[in-house]
Amino acid sequence: MSEALLERLRQINIDDKVGILKKPSDADVLAEWKRSGVRFAASSARFEGVYDSAVRKLLDCIVPTGGVGGSEQVSQAVTGKGSDISGTARKPILHEGGIYLGCWLESTGSINAELLSRFIPSVSEASFESFADFQREDGQLPYKITEHGAAYRQIQMVTPLARSVWNHYLLNGRNQQFLRKMYSAMKRFDEWLVAYRNTRGSGCVEAFCTFDTGHDLSPRFWHVPDTPHGDDARYCNPDSPILPFLAPDLTANVYCQRLYLHRMAEELGETGIDWKAKAEESLNSLFNYCYDEQDGFFYDLDRNDEWVKVQSDVLLRVMACEVGDRDFFDKTLRRYLLNTSKFFAKYPFTSMSMDDPRFDPFSSYNSWGGASNFLSLIRTPHAFEHHGRYVELTWVIFPILSAFLSVERFAQCLSPWTGKEGYTETYSPAILCLLDYVERLSGILPTPEGQLWFTGLVPYTMDHGEEVANETAYSRTIEGNEFELVNTREQVVVYRNGEKYLQFPSGIRVVTDRQGCLESIVGMSVRTVEGELRYEGKVYSITIKGNEIQQFDLGEFTSVSDPGVIAPTYR
């Protein structure tokens, strides 16, 4: 079957898979996808069909967007300095999709664009730049950009924009003009946040409303207005008995943002701002005001210095902002993220702890009160991989890919009990989740650090004994070299420019440079993997444990990290 699957992979015609294009801009976008060389084939025609549908629907989420004027609160003082806003209006950018007609800073303009950068980088770059193009004179970035222009009513930040921009920059040729433009915009926005979102002098970033964190219908914000006072992001309702909140996710966002602004400043030769010191100030404020050591959890602190004791996906958001070391992250895994009475539902991760009486599992409406949201799912890998928790991440990927087998609409959220898709459709975070999870589990993933990950796992049969895909094949073109990977449950074979050059047992990840030269291997299963690795005509016996990393040098593998595996918990 594997040889037939490889042949079928090679014969895939992307134009035929996508079908008739719906708008003029689709042709150039699809051409860029094809230049990535990404193709996917599976032993299950049903699962392959879902993947093909995701690629088709992704085009529907990429739309020429911009202009001036608009609903809500639109800029009357956009700088446009060094920017061609009319040009921005003509460029396709990524939309959230479904009922969300525009590009949101918390998601589409950050984590979504960061994932898309591996497939269609020009759209990611245009999406990032659109926020700089529509920055106000006072430094505020828009929270969304639609066909009507930019809106500024709230801040709505989750994934740090600077991290997404930096990873795009490293992955796609180090365009310093782009980096300088984004660095300047984010530096000014940092100043705006200090000026308007630190009214209590804590050093934390304050939430003035529900929409500041995009936590619609979350009990975290019960008795809090959805929007800021007077629809102005600079002001908080003065009559609220509990606002403003010192918000852990917003504060962690700025902490991580400043870490990456430090990298950018060094890259650009900028001096005068000690971003590391500023990041440390944010981190100290986060732990001083928002961390409950007894619970091991981050909470909002209200105006009465009372913690808002709602355990939500704020924890995962903070972890995705690189807060804490591996030991700290491991404790959150045991106590919360891999706990089946907390967030580790059958289809993880829930947006509220399941043992909270306010938990609402329904996914038929836009809710962060319980349902598993795809935005959480695409933010998850960075939190896990930053701490070397590769095996544990697969326990999230397996059930979600199993749920995708029945997907028809690409909704915003899933039922944590059944995996059935819920609210809205053609939602780009769901589409990108599938593309990302397939590549992360069974494909060829280029990293910002200049590596390629060839991962030897296939989706596992989780639901009702239905096969997701027992064998898969994946291809990518990197710097003129065409790589192909064929996965079975027993072994993995990698081809470079049509020639077999790498073979290894399933259950591990092989890491190479961008030319395919072997650098290391990673244990991707809870079991110890033993077998033979064949590389450029030589055979190496390997034994590797879960999450262990072994460096390859001078023909030998040497263990450089062996943190073990964190098992799920139940109470």
Coordinates of C-alpha atoms in Angstrom, one line a residue:
M1 CA 0.0 0.0 0.0
S2 CA 2.8 2.5 0.9
E3 CA 4.3 2.3 -2.6
A4 CA 0.9 2.9 -4.2
L5 CA 0.3 5.8 -1.8
L6 CA 3.6 7.4 -2.7
E7 CA 2.7 7.1 -6.4
R8 CA -0.7 8.6 -5.8
L9 CA 0.9 11.5 -3.8
R10 CA 3.1 12.2 -6.8
Q11 CA 0.2 12.3 -9.1
I12 CA -1.9 14.7 -7.1
N13 CA -3.0 17.7 -9.1
I14 CA -3.8 20.6 -6.7
D15 CA -5.8 22.4 -9.3
D16 CA -8.1 19.4 -9.6
K17 CA -8.4 19.1 -5.8
V18 CA -9.4 22.8 -5.4
G19 CA -11.7 23.0 -8.4
I20 CA -13.1 26.2 -9.8
L21 CA -11.7 29.4 -8.2
K22 CA -14.2 31.8 -6.8
K23 CA -12.4 35.2 -7.1
P24 CA -9.6 36.8 -9.1
S25 CA -7.1 36.8 -6.2
D26 CA -7.4 33.1 -5.7
A27 CA -5.1 32.2 -8.7
D28 CA -2.0 33.9 -7.2
V29 CA -2.7 32.5 -3.7
L30 CA -3.1 29.0 -5.0
A31 CA 0.0 29.3 -7.1
E32 CA 1.9 30.2 -3.9
W33 CA 0.5 27.1 -2.2
K34 CA 1.7 25.0 -5.1
R35 CA 5.2 26.5 -4.8
S36 CA 5.4 25.1 -1.2
G37 CA 5.1 21.6 -2.7
V38 CA 2.7 20.6 0.0
R39 CA 0.6 17.6 -1.0
F40 CA -1.1 15.0 1.3
A41 CA -2.4 11.6 0.6
A42 CA -4.0 9.1 3.0
S43 CA -5.1 5.4 3.0
S44 CA -8.5 6.7 4.0
A45 CA -10.2 8.5 1.1
R46 CA -12.6 10.1 3.6
F47 CA -9.8 11.7 5.7
E48 CA -7.9 12.8 2.5
G49 CA -11.2 14.4 1.3
V50 CA -11.5 16.4 4.5
Y51 CA -7.9 17.7 4.0
D52 CA -8.7 18.6 0.4
S53 CA -11.8 20.5 1.6
A54 CA -9.7 22.4 4.1
V55 CA -7.4 23.6 1.3
R56 CA -10.4 24.7 -0.8
K57 CA -12.1 26.5 2.1
L58 CA -8.8 28.2 3.1
L59 CA -9.0 30.2 -0.2
D60 CA -12.4 31.4 0.9
C61 CA -10.8 32.9 4.0
I62 CA -8.1 34.9 2.0
V63 CA -9.7 38.1 0.8
P64 CA -8.4 41.4 -0.5
T65 CA -9.3 43.7 2.4
G66 CA -8.7 47.3 3.6
G67 CA -10.0 50.7 2.8
V68 CA -11.1 53.5 5.0
G69 CA -14.3 54.2 7.0
G70 CA -16.2 51.5 8.7
S71 CA -18.4 50.3 11.5
E72 CA -17.8 50.7 15.3
Q73 CA -14.8 53.0 15.8
V74 CA -12.7 53.7 12.8
S75 CA -9.4 55.5 12.7
Q76 CA -9.5 59.2 12.1
A77 CA -5.7 59.5 12.6
V78 CA -4.0 56.6 10.8
T79 CA -0.3 57.4 10.2
G80 CA 0.3 55.7 6.9
K81 CA 4.0 56.7 7.3
G82 CA 6.1 54.5 5.2
S83 CA 3.0 52.5 4.2
D84 CA 0.8 52.3 1.2
I85 CA -2.6 51.7 2.7
S86 CA -4.3 51.7 -0.7
G87 CA -1.8 48.9 -1.6
T88 CA -2.7 47.1 1.6
A89 CA -6.4 47.3 0.5
R90 CA -5.5 45.4 -2.7
K91 CA -3.6 42.6 -1.1
P92 CA -5.3 39.5 0.1
I93 CA -5.2 39.0 3.8
L94 CA -6.4 36.2 6.0
H95 CA -9.9 36.4 7.4
E96 CA -11.2 34.7 10.5
G97 CA -14.0 33.1 8.4
G98 CA -17.5 32.1 9.1
I99 CA -19.5 35.0 10.5
Y100 CA -16.3 36.8 11.3
L101 CA -15.7 38.9 8.2
G102 CA -12.3 40.4 8.9
C103 CA -8.8 39.9 10.4
W104 CA -8.6 39.9 14.2
L105 CA -5.4 40.8 16.1
E106 CA -5.9 38.1 18.7
S107 CA -6.0 35.3 16.2
T108 CA -6.1 35.9 12.4
G109 CA -3.4 38.6 12.6
S110 CA -1.2 36.5 14.9
I111 CA -1.4 32.8 15.5
N112 CA -3.4 32.0 12.4
A113 CA -1.0 34.0 10.2
E114 CA 1.9 32.3 11.9
L115 CA 0.6 28.9 10.8
L116 CA -0.3 30.1 7.4
S117 CA 3.3 31.4 7.0
R118 CA 4.4 27.8 6.3
F119 CA 2.1 27.5 3.4
I120 CA 1.2 31.0 1.9
P121 CA 3.7 33.4 3.4
S122 CA 2.8 36.5 1.3
V123 CA -0.7 36.4 2.8
S124 CA 0.7 36.1 6.3
E125 CA 3.0 39.1 5.7
A126 CA 0.2 41.2 4.3
S127 CA -2.0 40.3 7.3
F128 CA 0.7 41.3 9.7
E129 CA 1.5 44.5 7.9
S130 CA -2.1 45.6 7.7
F131 CA -2.1 46.2 11.5
A132 CA 0.9 48.4 11.3
D133 CA -0.6 50.2 8.3
F134 CA -3.7 51.1 10.3
Q135 CA -2.0 52.0 13.5
R136 CA -3.2 55.2 15.1
E137 CA -1.1 58.3 15.7
D138 CA -1.3 57.6 19.4
G139 CA 0.2 54.1 18.9
Q140 CA -3.0 51.9 19.3
L141 CA -3.2 49.0 16.9
P142 CA -6.6 48.1 15.6
Y143 CA -8.2 45.0 17.0
K144 CA -9.6 44.0 13.6
I145 CA -9.5 45.0 10.0
T146 CA -12.5 44.5 7.7
E147 CA -13.7 45.6 4.3
H148 CA -14.8 48.8 6.0
G149 CA -11.4 49.5 7.4
A150 CA -9.9 49.3 10.9
A151 CA -11.7 49.2 14.3
Y152 CA -10.2 50.2 17.6
R153 CA -13.0 49.7 20.1
Q154 CA -11.1 47.1 22.3
I155 CA -7.6 45.7 22.3
Q156 CA -8.4 41.9 22.0
M157 CA -4.9 40.4 22.4
V158 CA -4.1 36.7 23.0
T159 CA -1.2 35.3 20.9
P160 CA 1.8 37.7 21.1
L161 CA 2.0 39.4 17.7
A162 CA 5.8 39.8 18.0
R163 CA 6.3 36.1 18.3
S164 CA 4.3 35.4 15.2
V165 CA 6.1 38.2 13.3
W166 CA 9.5 36.9 14.4
N167 CA 8.8 33.3 13.4
H168 CA 7.5 34.5 10.0
Y169 CA 10.6 36.6 9.5
L170 CA 13.0 33.7 10.3
L171 CA 11.1 31.3 8.2
N172 CA 10.8 33.4 5.1
G173 CA 14.0 35.1 4.2
R174 CA 14.7 37.6 6.9
N175 CA 13.1 40.7 5.3
Q176 CA 14.5 43.5 7.4
Q177 CA 12.3 46.1 5.9
F178 CA 9.3 44.1 7.0
L179 CA 10.8 43.5 10.4
R180 CA 11.7 47.2 11.0
K181 CA 8.1 48.2 10.1
M182 CA 6.5 45.7 12.5
Y183 CA 9.0 46.4 15.3
S184 CA 8.3 50.1 15.1
A185 CA 4.6 49.5 15.3
M186 CA 4.8 47.1 18.2
K187 CA 7.1 49.3 20.1
R188 CA 4.6 52.2 19.9
F189 CA 1.8 49.9 20.9
D190 CA 3.7 48.8 23.9
E191 CA 3.9 52.5 24.9
W192 CA 0.2 52.8 24.3
L193 CA -0.6 49.9 26.6
V194 CA 1.6 51.4 29.4
A195 CA -0.2 54.7 29.0
Y196 CA -3.7 53.5 29.0
R197 CA -3.9 49.9 30.5
N198 CA -1.9 50.3 33.7
T199 CA -4.3 52.6 35.6
R200 CA -3.8 50.8 38.9
G201 CA 0.0 51.1 38.6
S202 CA 0.6 47.3 39.0
G203 CA 2.6 46.8 35.8
C204 CA 0.0 44.3 34.7
V205 CA -2.1 44.9 31.6
E206 CA -5.7 45.6 32.5
A207 CA -8.9 44.2 30.9
F208 CA -11.7 46.8 30.7
C209 CA -14.2 44.5 29.1
T210 CA -15.0 40.9 27.9
F211 CA -13.9 41.5 24.3
D212 CA -10.4 42.7 25.4
T213 CA -9.5 39.0 25.6
G214 CA -12.0 37.6 23.2
H215 CA -13.6 35.5 26.0
D216 CA -17.2 35.8 24.8
L217 CA -19.7 34.3 27.3
S218 CA -17.0 33.1 29.7
P219 CA -18.0 33.2 33.4
R220 CA -14.7 34.9 33.8
F221 CA -16.5 38.1 32.7
W222 CA -19.9 37.7 34.2
H223 CA -21.2 41.2 35.3
V224 CA -18.6 42.8 33.0
P225 CA -19.6 44.7 29.9
D226 CA -18.6 43.3 26.6
T227 CA -17.1 46.6 25.4
P228 CA -15.0 49.4 27.0
H229 CA -16.6 52.6 28.4
G230 CA -18.0 54.7 25.6
D231 CA -16.6 52.2 23.0
D232 CA -13.2 53.7 23.6
A233 CA -10.4 51.3 24.4
R234 CA -8.7 53.9 26.6
Y235 CA -11.5 54.0 29.2
C236 CA -13.0 51.6 31.8
N237 CA -16.5 51.8 33.2
P238 CA -16.1 54.0 36.2
D239 CA -19.3 52.7 37.8
S240 CA -18.3 49.0 37.7
P241 CA -17.8 47.5 41.1
I242 CA -15.1 45.1 39.9
L243 CA -13.3 46.6 36.9
P244 CA -10.5 47.0 35.8
F245 CA -9.1 43.5 36.0
L246 CA -5.4 42.8 36.2
A247 CA -5.5 40.2 33.5
P248 CA -3.0 37.4 33.5
D249 CA -3.3 36.5 29.8
L250 CA -2.9 40.2 28.7
T251 CA 0.1 40.6 31.0
A252 CA 1.7 37.4 29.8
N253 CA 1.1 38.5 26.2
V254 CA 3.1 41.7 26.9
Y255 CA 5.8 39.7 28.7
C256 CA 6.3 37.4 25.7
Q257 CA 5.9 40.3 23.3
R258 CA 8.8 42.1 25.0
L259 CA 11.0 39.0 24.8
Y260 CA 10.6 38.9 21.1
L261 CA 11.0 42.7 20.7
H262 CA 14.4 42.2 22.3
R263 CA 15.3 39.8 19.6
M264 CA 14.1 42.1 16.9
A265 CA 16.0 45.1 18.4
E266 CA 19.2 43.1 18.4
E267 CA 18.6 42.0 14.8
L268 CA 18.0 45.5 13.7
G269 CA 20.8 47.1 15.7
E270 CA 18.4 49.1 17.8
T271 CA 19.5 50.5 21.2
G272 CA 18.0 52.5 23.9
I273 CA 15.3 50.1 25.2
D274 CA 16.1 47.3 27.6
W275 CA 13.3 45.0 26.5
K276 CA 14.6 42.1 28.7
A277 CA 14.2 44.3 31.8
K278 CA 10.8 45.4 30.7
A279 CA 9.8 41.7 30.1
E280 CA 11.1 40.9 33.6
E281 CA 8.9 43.6 35.0
S282 CA 5.9 42.2 33.3
L283 CA 6.7 38.7 34.6
N284 CA 7.1 39.9 38.1
S285 CA 3.8 41.7 38.0
L286 CA 2.1 38.6 36.6
F287 CA 3.2 36.5 39.5
N288 CA 2.9 39.2 42.2
Y289 CA -0.8 40.0 41.3
C290 CA -2.3 37.2 39.3
Y291 CA -0.8 33.9 40.5
D292 CA -2.4 31.9 43.3
E293 CA 0.4 29.7 44.5
Q294 CA -1.9 27.4 46.4
D295 CA -4.1 26.7 43.4
G296 CA -1.2 26.8 41.0
F297 CA -3.4 28.9 38.7
F298 CA -3.5 32.4 37.2
Y299 CA -6.6 34.6 37.9
D300 CA -7.7 38.1 37.2
L301 CA -7.4 40.4 40.2
D302 CA -10.4 42.8 40.4
R303 CA -10.5 46.4 41.6
N304 CA -11.1 45.1 45.2
D305 CA -8.0 43.0 45.1
E306 CA -10.1 39.8 44.9
W307 CA -9.1 37.0 42.6
V308 CA -11.7 36.1 40.0
K309 CA -11.7 32.4 40.8
V310 CA -12.7 31.1 37.5
Q311 CA -10.4 28.4 36.0
S312 CA -10.4 28.9 32.3
D313 CA -8.1 28.5 29.3
V314 CA -6.3 31.6 30.6
L315 CA -3.8 29.0 32.0
L316 CA -3.1 27.6 28.5
R317 CA -2.8 31.1 27.1
V318 CA -0.2 32.1 29.8
M319 CA 1.7 28.9 29.1
A320 CA 1.8 29.6 25.4
C321 CA 3.4 32.9 26.2
E322 CA 6.5 31.1 27.5
V323 CA 5.9 31.8 31.2
G324 CA 7.8 29.5 33.6
D325 CA 10.3 26.7 33.1
R326 CA 9.7 23.0 32.3
D327 CA 9.2 22.1 35.9
F328 CA 6.5 24.8 36.2
F329 CA 4.8 23.6 33.0
D330 CA 4.9 19.9 34.1
K331 CA 3.0 20.8 37.2
T332 CA 0.3 22.5 35.2
L333 CA 0.1 19.4 33.0
R334 CA -0.4 17.1 36.0
R335 CA -2.8 19.3 37.8
Y336 CA -4.8 20.9 35.0
L337 CA -4.1 20.5 31.3
L338 CA -3.9 16.6 31.4
N339 CA -6.4 16.3 34.1
T340 CA -9.7 14.7 32.9
S341 CA -11.7 16.5 35.6
K342 CA -10.2 19.9 34.6
F343 CA -9.4 20.6 30.9
F344 CA -8.4 17.2 29.4
A345 CA -11.8 16.3 27.9
K346 CA -12.3 13.5 25.4
Y347 CA -11.8 16.2 22.8
P348 CA -9.4 18.7 24.6
F349 CA -9.0 21.4 25.6
T350 CA -12.1 22.8 27.3
S351 CA -12.3 26.6 27.7
M352 CA -13.5 26.2 31.3
S353 CA -12.5 23.7 33.9
M354 CA -15.1 20.8 33.8
D355 CA -15.4 20.7 37.6
D356 CA -16.6 24.3 37.8
P357 CA -20.4 24.4 38.3
R358 CA -20.5 27.2 35.7
F359 CA -19.0 24.9 33.0
D360 CA -21.2 24.9 29.8
P361 CA -20.3 22.1 27.3
F362 CA -22.6 23.4 24.5
S363 CA -20.8 24.4 21.3
S364 CA -23.8 25.5 19.2
Y365 CA -23.1 29.2 19.8
N366 CA -20.0 31.5 20.2
S367 CA -19.0 30.5 23.7
W368 CA -15.8 30.4 25.8
G369 CA -17.8 29.0 28.7
G370 CA -16.8 25.3 28.2
A371 CA -16.6 24.1 24.6
S372 CA -13.3 23.2 23.0
N373 CA -12.4 26.0 20.7
F374 CA -10.1 25.7 17.7
L375 CA -8.3 28.9 18.7
S376 CA -7.1 27.1 21.8
L377 CA -6.1 24.1 19.8
I378 CA -3.8 26.0 17.4
R379 CA -2.3 27.9 20.4
T380 CA -1.5 24.6 22.1
P381 CA 1.6 23.3 20.3
H382 CA 3.8 26.2 21.2
A383 CA 3.1 25.8 24.9
F384 CA 4.0 22.1 24.8
E385 CA 6.9 22.1 22.4
H386 CA 8.5 25.1 24.1
H387 CA 9.1 22.7 27.1
G388 CA 9.9 19.6 25.0
R389 CA 6.5 17.9 25.7
Y390 CA 6.2 16.4 22.3
V391 CA 4.5 13.1 23.3
E392 CA 1.9 14.7 25.5
L393 CA 1.0 17.0 22.6
T394 CA 0.1 14.0 20.4
W395 CA -2.6 13.0 23.0
V396 CA -4.3 16.3 22.0
I397 CA -3.7 15.8 18.2
F398 CA -5.0 12.2 18.0
P399 CA -8.6 12.8 19.2
I400 CA -8.9 16.1 17.3
L401 CA -7.8 14.5 14.0
S402 CA -10.3 11.7 14.8
A403 CA -13.0 14.3 15.2
F404 CA -12.0 15.9 11.8
L405 CA -13.0 12.7 10.1
S406 CA -16.6 13.8 10.4
V407 CA -16.1 17.5 9.8
E408 CA -18.1 19.1 7.0
R409 CA -18.2 22.8 7.9
F410 CA -14.9 23.6 9.8
A411 CA -16.7 25.2 12.8
Q412 CA -15.3 27.5 15.6
C413 CA -15.6 24.9 18.3
L414 CA -16.2 21.2 19.1
S415 CA -18.3 19.4 21.7
P416 CA -15.8 18.3 24.3
W417 CA -17.9 15.2 24.8
T418 CA -18.7 14.0 21.2
G419 CA -16.3 15.9 19.0
K420 CA -19.2 17.2 16.9
E421 CA -18.6 20.5 15.3
G422 CA -20.5 23.5 16.6
Y423 CA -20.9 27.2 15.8
T424 CA -20.3 28.8 12.4
E425 CA -18.4 27.5 9.4
T426 CA -15.4 28.0 7.1
Y427 CA -13.5 29.1 10.2
S428 CA -9.8 29.6 9.4
P429 CA -8.5 28.5 12.9
A430 CA -10.2 25.1 12.4
I431 CA -8.9 24.9 8.8
L432 CA -5.4 25.7 9.9
C433 CA -5.6 23.4 12.9
L434 CA -6.2 20.5 10.5
L435 CA -3.3 21.5 8.2
D436 CA -1.0 22.1 11.1
Y437 CA -1.8 18.9 13.0
V438 CA -1.4 16.8 9.9
E439 CA 2.0 18.3 9.2
R440 CA 3.1 18.2 12.9
L441 CA 2.0 14.5 13.3
S442 CA 2.6 12.9 9.9
G443 CA 4.3 15.4 7.7
I444 CA 7.3 17.6 6.9
L445 CA 7.4 20.8 9.0
P446 CA 9.9 23.6 8.4
T447 CA 10.8 25.5 11.6
P448 CA 11.9 29.1 12.1
E449 CA 15.2 27.8 13.5
G450 CA 16.1 26.4 10.1
Q451 CA 15.2 22.8 10.7
L452 CA 12.9 20.3 9.0
W453 CA 10.8 17.9 11.1
F454 CA 10.0 14.5 9.6
T455 CA 7.5 12.9 12.0
G456 CA 6.7 9.2 12.0
L457 CA 3.2 9.0 13.4
V458 CA -0.2 8.4 11.7
P459 CA -3.6 9.4 13.0
Y460 CA -4.9 6.8 15.4
T461 CA -8.3 5.1 15.3
M462 CA -10.0 6.7 18.3
D463 CA -13.8 6.7 17.6
H464 CA -16.0 3.7 17.0
G465 CA -13.2 1.8 15.4
E466 CA -13.2 4.1 12.3
E467 CA -9.9 4.4 10.5
V468 CA -8.7 7.9 10.3
A469 CA -5.6 7.0 8.2
N470 CA -3.4 4.0 8.7
E471 CA -0.9 5.2 6.1
T472 CA -0.1 8.7 5.0
A473 CA 2.2 10.4 2.5
Y474 CA 3.3 14.1 2.5
S475 CA 5.5 16.3 0.4
R476 CA 7.2 19.7 0.7
T477 CA 9.6 21.7 -1.4
I478 CA 12.4 23.4 0.5
E479 CA 15.0 25.5 -1.2
G480 CA 14.7 23.6 -4.5
N481 CA 14.7 20.1 -2.9
E482 CA 11.5 18.1 -3.1
F483 CA 11.0 16.0 0.0
E484 CA 8.5 13.2 0.3
L485 CA 7.6 11.2 3.4
V486 CA 5.6 8.0 3.5
N487 CA 4.2 6.8 6.9
T488 CA 3.0 3.4 8.0
R489 CA 2.4 2.1 11.5
E490 CA 5.7 0.3 11.3
Q491 CA 8.1 2.5 9.4
V492 CA 8.8 5.8 7.7
V493 CA 10.6 6.4 4.4
V494 CA 11.8 9.8 3.2
Y495 CA 12.7 10.6 -0.4
R496 CA 14.8 13.6 -1.5
N497 CA 14.3 14.6 -5.2
G498 CA 12.8 11.2 -5.9
E499 CA 15.6 9.1 -4.2
K500 CA 15.1 7.2 -1.0
Y501 CA 17.7 8.5 1.5
L502 CA 16.2 8.1 5.0
Q503 CA 14.3 5.3 6.7
F504 CA 13.4 4.9 10.4
P505 CA 10.9 3.1 12.6
S506 CA 7.5 4.8 13.4
G507 CA 7.2 6.6 16.7
I508 CA 10.1 9.0 16.3
R509 CA 10.7 12.4 14.7
V510 CA 13.8 13.0 12.6
V511 CA 15.2 16.5 12.6
T512 CA 17.4 17.7 9.7
D513 CA 18.7 21.0 8.4
R514 CA 16.9 22.6 5.4
Q515 CA 18.9 20.5 3.0
G516 CA 17.8 17.3 4.8
C517 CA 21.1 16.6 6.6
L518 CA 20.4 14.6 9.8
E519 CA 20.8 16.5 13.1
S520 CA 18.8 14.7 15.7
I521 CA 15.9 12.3 16.6
V522 CA 13.0 12.8 19.1
G523 CA 11.0 10.1 20.8
M524 CA 7.4 10.7 19.9
S525 CA 5.7 7.8 21.7
V526 CA 5.2 6.9 25.3
R527 CA 6.8 3.6 24.4
T528 CA 10.5 3.1 23.9
V529 CA 11.2 2.9 20.2
E530 CA 13.9 0.5 19.0
G531 CA 15.0 -0.3 15.5
E532 CA 17.2 0.7 12.6
L533 CA 17.6 4.1 11.1
R534 CA 19.0 4.1 7.6
Y535 CA 20.6 7.3 6.4
E536 CA 22.5 7.9 3.2
G537 CA 23.4 4.2 2.8
K538 CA 24.4 3.5 6.5
V539 CA 22.5 1.7 9.2
Y540 CA 22.3 2.8 12.8
S541 CA 20.7 0.9 15.7
I542 CA 18.6 3.3 17.8
T543 CA 16.7 3.1 21.1
I544 CA 14.9 6.2 22.2
K545 CA 12.4 7.0 24.9
G546 CA 9.4 9.3 24.9
N547 CA 10.4 13.0 24.6
E548 CA 14.1 12.0 24.6
I549 CA 16.3 14.0 22.1
Q550 CA 19.4 12.4 20.7
Q551 CA 21.9 14.4 18.8
F552 CA 23.6 12.9 15.7
D553 CA 27.3 13.8 15.4
L554 CA 30.2 11.9 13.8
G555 CA 28.0 8.9 13.1
E556 CA 26.7 8.5 16.7
F557 CA 23.6 9.4 18.6
T558 CA 24.0 11.0 22.0
S559 CA 21.2 11.7 24.4
V560 CA 21.0 15.5 25.2
S561 CA 17.6 15.6 26.8
D562 CA 15.5 13.0 28.6
P563 CA 12.6 14.5 30.6
G564 CA 10.4 11.5 30.7
V565 CA 6.6 11.6 29.9
I566 CA 3.9 13.1 32.1
A567 CA 0.9 10.7 32.4
P568 CA -2.7 12.0 32.4
T569 CA -4.4 12.4 35.7
Y570 CA -8.1 12.1 36.7
R571 CA -8.8 14.3 39.8

